[in-house]
Amino acid sequence: KQEVTQIPAALSVPEGENLVLNCSFTDSAIYNLQWFRQDPGKGLTSLLLIQSSQREQTSGRLNASLDKSSGRSTLYIAASQPGDSATYLCAASSFSNDYKLSFGAGTTVTVRA
Amino acid sequence: ETGVTQSPTHLIKTRGQQVTLRCSSQSGHNTVSWYQQALGQGPQFIFQYYREEENGRGNFPPRFSGLQFPNYSSELNVNALELDDSALYLCASRPSGKTEAFFGQGTRLTVV
């Protein structure tokens, strides 16, 4: 069973600082890992998807890495802006169960102007 | 814009009632999944449909059921509503042969 943990639960940084968000998963036989953004009361917006054969993905100011051996993924957001304030969720799927996404509880980020 | 639309956006029901939530996906998105997200928690997998058949289910009781239609729309039905069913219900779809999931904006269900 894939279990996903995100620590810390909340993070507050001043504008311009780089953000580092952590995600841990228990099943190293990971199929893919996806990072999402969620604004209050809203649905999920996909940010980055990393396949099991990949080590990282980049999109603009976002970079996500995947280390299967340690069971970790990290999302980096460069030069944070107040508009980056949201909850960030990571979700993993396993080869044994590739259709099911197992989510962490998320990290709520506040970027102070 | 994910191309996944859910309706209604908000809903209030009384304990014991039944509810139907709807989801419309893009053409070619043959796989649809439903998730329940309680306040302050990550989404929990309810079930998934592929080409109109259920092909995976999470730890939810049988009073949670679903349907998928040929026009890429789907439904989540919940019978005998309980207070703990109050949550944000999310629909996600995937195109054929792809692994990235695209989510709708969710339906906020409140059971009183």
Short mmCIF file of C-alpha atoms in Angstrom, two decimals:
data_model
loop_
_atom_site.label_atom_id
_atom_site.label_comp_id
_atom_site.label_asym_id
_atom_site.label_seq_id
_atom_site.Cartn_x
_atom_site.Cartn_y
_atom_site.Cartn_z
CA LYS A 1 0.00 0.00 0.00
CA GLN A 2 1.38 3.38 -1.03
CA GLU A 3 1.41 5.95 1.78
CA VAL A 4 2.41 9.54 1.20
CA THR A 5 3.56 12.09 3.79
CA GLN A 6 4.16 15.80 3.40
CA ILE A 7 6.09 17.78 5.99
CA PRO A 8 5.70 20.54 7.05
CA ALA A 9 1.94 20.99 7.03
CA ALA A 10 2.35 24.76 6.66
CA LEU A 11 5.07 27.14 5.58
CA SER A 12 5.33 30.94 5.53
CA VAL A 13 8.07 32.75 3.62
CA PRO A 14 8.78 36.31 2.49
CA GLU A 15 8.35 37.16 -1.17
CA GLY A 16 11.39 36.31 -3.28
CA GLU A 17 12.55 33.41 -1.15
CA ASN A 18 12.89 29.99 -2.77
CA LEU A 19 10.40 27.35 -1.61
CA VAL A 20 11.30 23.73 -0.90
CA LEU A 21 8.39 21.32 -0.40
CA ASN A 22 8.96 17.73 0.65
CA CYS A 23 7.04 14.55 -0.11
CA SER A 24 7.80 11.03 1.14
CA PHE A 25 6.30 7.78 -0.11
CA THR A 26 6.57 4.23 1.19
CA ASP A 27 6.45 2.07 -1.95
CA SER A 28 9.61 2.52 -4.02
CA ALA A 29 7.96 0.65 -6.93
CA ILE A 30 6.43 3.94 -7.92
CA TYR A 31 4.63 4.33 -11.26
CA ASN A 32 4.60 8.10 -11.27
CA LEU A 33 4.48 11.05 -8.91
CA GLN A 34 2.40 14.14 -9.54
CA TRP A 35 2.45 17.54 -7.85
CA PHE A 36 -0.74 19.58 -7.61
CA ARG A 37 -1.73 23.02 -6.47
CA GLN A 38 -5.03 23.61 -4.69
CA ASP A 39 -6.50 27.01 -3.91
CA PRO A 40 -8.98 27.22 -1.00
CA GLY A 41 -12.20 25.34 -1.79
CA LYS A 42 -11.10 24.64 -5.34
CA GLY A 43 -10.07 21.64 -7.39
CA LEU A 44 -6.55 20.44 -8.15
CA THR A 45 -4.29 21.95 -10.79
CA SER A 46 -1.58 19.64 -12.06
CA LEU A 47 1.87 21.24 -11.83
CA LEU A 48 4.36 18.52 -12.73
CA LEU A 49 4.31 14.78 -13.34
CA ILE A 50 7.43 12.65 -12.96
CA GLN A 51 7.46 9.18 -14.46
CA SER A 52 9.27 6.41 -12.60
CA SER A 53 12.07 6.46 -15.19
CA GLN A 54 12.72 10.18 -14.67
CA ARG A 55 14.69 12.02 -11.99
CA GLU A 56 13.20 15.46 -12.40
CA GLN A 57 10.83 17.70 -14.30
CA THR A 58 10.91 21.45 -14.78
CA SER A 59 8.29 24.00 -15.74
CA GLY A 60 9.14 27.67 -15.47
CA ARG A 61 9.97 28.48 -11.84
CA LEU A 62 9.02 24.96 -10.75
CA ASN A 63 11.33 21.98 -10.51
CA ALA A 64 10.44 18.61 -9.05
CA SER A 65 12.85 15.79 -8.32
CA LEU A 66 12.25 12.11 -7.66
CA ASP A 67 14.50 9.78 -5.66
CA LYS A 68 12.95 6.32 -5.63
CA SER A 69 15.66 4.75 -3.48
CA SER A 70 15.00 7.13 -0.59
CA GLY A 71 11.26 7.41 -1.26
CA ARG A 72 11.32 11.17 -1.66
CA SER A 73 10.24 13.90 -4.03
CA THR A 74 10.97 17.59 -3.67
CA LEU A 75 9.21 20.51 -5.31
CA TYR A 76 11.27 23.67 -5.68
CA ILE A 77 9.62 26.99 -6.44
CA ALA A 78 12.12 29.71 -7.30
CA ALA A 79 11.67 33.37 -6.35
CA SER A 80 8.31 32.92 -4.65
CA GLN A 81 5.48 35.40 -5.21
CA PRO A 82 2.30 36.12 -3.20
CA GLY A 83 0.36 34.40 -5.99
CA ASP A 84 2.14 31.15 -5.11
CA SER A 85 0.19 31.04 -1.84
CA ALA A 86 -1.83 27.81 -1.95
CA THR A 87 -1.81 24.22 -0.75
CA TYR A 88 0.57 21.93 -2.60
CA LEU A 89 -0.24 18.23 -2.77
CA CYS A 90 1.85 15.36 -4.00
CA ALA A 91 0.34 12.10 -5.17
CA ALA A 92 2.01 8.79 -6.00
CA SER A 93 0.83 5.73 -7.85
CA SER A 94 2.43 2.28 -7.71
CA PHE A 95 3.08 -0.31 -10.40
CA SER A 96 0.81 -2.69 -8.56
CA ASN A 97 -2.04 -0.20 -8.62
CA ASP A 98 -1.29 2.29 -11.35
CA TYR A 99 -4.69 3.84 -11.53
CA LYS A 100 -4.96 4.94 -7.92
CA LEU A 101 -3.34 8.15 -6.73
CA SER A 102 -2.34 8.17 -3.06
CA PHE A 103 -2.16 11.72 -1.76
CA GLY A 104 -0.34 13.42 1.03
CA ALA A 105 -2.25 15.87 3.22
CA GLY A 106 -0.50 18.79 1.56
CA THR A 107 1.69 21.72 2.55
CA THR A 108 -0.06 25.07 2.85
CA VAL A 109 2.24 27.85 1.66
CA THR A 110 1.88 31.53 2.48
CA VAL A 111 4.14 33.98 0.65
CA ARG A 112 4.25 37.32 2.47
CA ALA A 113 4.51 40.49 0.39
CA GLU B 1 -8.49 24.91 -17.68
CA THR B 2 -8.41 21.14 -17.32
CA GLY B 3 -11.38 20.29 -19.51
CA VAL B 4 -13.04 18.48 -16.61
CA THR B 5 -16.31 20.02 -15.40
CA GLN B 6 -18.23 19.04 -12.28
CA SER B 7 -21.76 19.93 -11.24
CA PRO B 8 -23.13 21.20 -9.03
CA THR B 9 -20.39 23.23 -7.32
CA HIS B 10 -22.14 23.20 -3.95
CA LEU B 11 -24.85 21.02 -2.49
CA ILE B 12 -26.59 20.69 0.88
CA LYS B 13 -28.37 17.44 1.74
CA THR B 14 -30.02 15.97 4.80
CA ARG B 15 -28.73 12.86 6.52
CA GLY B 16 -30.30 9.73 5.01
CA GLN B 17 -30.92 11.30 1.59
CA GLN B 18 -29.34 10.26 -1.69
CA VAL B 19 -27.16 12.45 -3.92
CA THR B 20 -25.83 12.33 -7.49
CA LEU B 21 -22.75 14.26 -8.50
CA ARG B 22 -21.78 14.71 -12.14
CA CYS B 23 -18.57 15.03 -14.08
CA SER B 24 -17.91 15.77 -17.73
CA SER B 25 -14.51 14.97 -19.25
CA GLN B 26 -12.83 15.75 -22.53
CA SER B 27 -13.29 13.56 -25.55
CA GLY B 28 -10.83 10.68 -25.47
CA HIS B 29 -10.52 10.62 -21.69
CA ASN B 30 -11.55 7.01 -21.18
CA THR B 31 -10.58 6.77 -17.54
CA VAL B 32 -12.38 8.65 -14.78
CA SER B 33 -11.72 8.48 -11.05
CA TRP B 34 -13.55 9.95 -8.07
CA TYR B 35 -11.95 11.17 -4.87
CA GLN B 36 -13.28 12.41 -1.54
CA GLN B 37 -11.39 15.19 0.23
CA ALA B 38 -12.30 15.96 3.82
CA LEU B 39 -11.34 19.34 5.21
CA GLY B 40 -7.60 19.61 5.85
CA GLN B 41 -6.82 16.22 4.34
CA GLY B 42 -5.59 14.87 1.04
CA PRO B 43 -8.05 13.33 -1.42
CA GLN B 44 -8.98 9.67 -0.88
CA PHE B 45 -9.59 7.37 -3.85
CA ILE B 46 -13.20 6.18 -4.11
CA PHE B 47 -13.24 4.27 -7.42
CA GLN B 48 -12.28 4.39 -11.07
CA TYR B 49 -14.09 3.60 -14.30
CA TYR B 50 -12.58 2.63 -17.62
CA ARG B 51 -14.78 2.35 -20.69
CA GLU B 52 -17.93 2.28 -18.55
CA GLU B 53 -16.78 -0.44 -16.18
CA GLU B 54 -15.48 -0.10 -12.63
CA ASN B 55 -11.85 -1.29 -12.55
CA GLY B 56 -10.70 -0.20 -9.12
CA ARG B 57 -12.18 0.72 -5.77
CA GLY B 58 -10.86 2.27 -2.60
CA ASN B 59 -11.99 1.67 0.96
CA PHE B 60 -15.52 3.02 0.59
CA PRO B 61 -18.81 1.22 1.37
CA PRO B 62 -21.19 0.00 -1.38
CA ARG B 63 -23.51 2.96 -0.83
CA PHE B 64 -20.94 4.83 -2.93
CA SER B 65 -21.55 3.84 -6.54
CA GLY B 66 -20.85 5.23 -9.96
CA LEU B 67 -21.57 5.20 -13.64
CA GLN B 68 -19.62 6.18 -16.71
CA PHE B 69 -21.30 6.97 -20.03
CA PRO B 70 -20.10 6.73 -23.65
CA ASN B 71 -20.08 10.53 -23.96
CA TYR B 72 -17.23 10.82 -21.38
CA SER B 73 -19.54 11.92 -18.59
CA SER B 74 -19.82 10.11 -15.27
CA GLU B 75 -21.77 10.13 -12.02
CA LEU B 76 -21.04 9.47 -8.38
CA ASN B 77 -24.05 8.34 -6.36
CA VAL B 78 -24.13 8.22 -2.60
CA ASN B 79 -27.06 6.61 -0.77
CA ALA B 80 -28.09 6.97 2.87
CA LEU B 81 -25.96 10.06 3.42
CA GLU B 82 -24.10 10.40 6.69
CA LEU B 83 -22.70 13.53 8.32
CA ASP B 84 -19.16 12.27 7.64
CA ASP B 85 -19.88 12.28 3.92
CA SER B 86 -19.54 16.07 4.02
CA ALA B 87 -16.48 16.76 1.86
CA LEU B 88 -15.19 18.05 -1.46
CA TYR B 89 -15.73 15.42 -4.16
CA LEU B 90 -13.27 15.51 -7.01
CA CYS B 91 -13.47 13.92 -10.42
CA ALA B 92 -10.29 13.20 -12.38
CA SER B 93 -9.89 11.96 -15.92
CA ARG B 94 -7.03 10.60 -17.98
CA PRO B 95 -6.64 10.35 -21.74
CA SER B 96 -6.06 6.93 -23.27
CA GLY B 97 -2.46 5.82 -22.87
CA LYS B 98 -1.54 8.71 -20.60
CA THR B 99 -0.78 8.72 -16.90
CA GLU B 100 -1.36 12.37 -16.01
CA ALA B 101 -4.66 12.98 -14.18
CA PHE B 102 -6.70 16.13 -14.75
CA PHE B 103 -9.07 17.22 -12.01
CA GLY B 104 -12.32 19.15 -12.03
CA GLN B 105 -13.07 22.01 -9.64
CA GLY B 106 -14.97 19.71 -7.29
CA THR B 107 -18.40 19.56 -5.69
CA ARG B 108 -18.67 20.68 -2.08
CA LEU B 109 -21.24 18.42 -0.36
CA THR B 110 -22.57 19.36 3.05
CA VAL B 111 -24.73 16.85 4.93
CA VAL B 112 -26.82 18.27 7.77
#
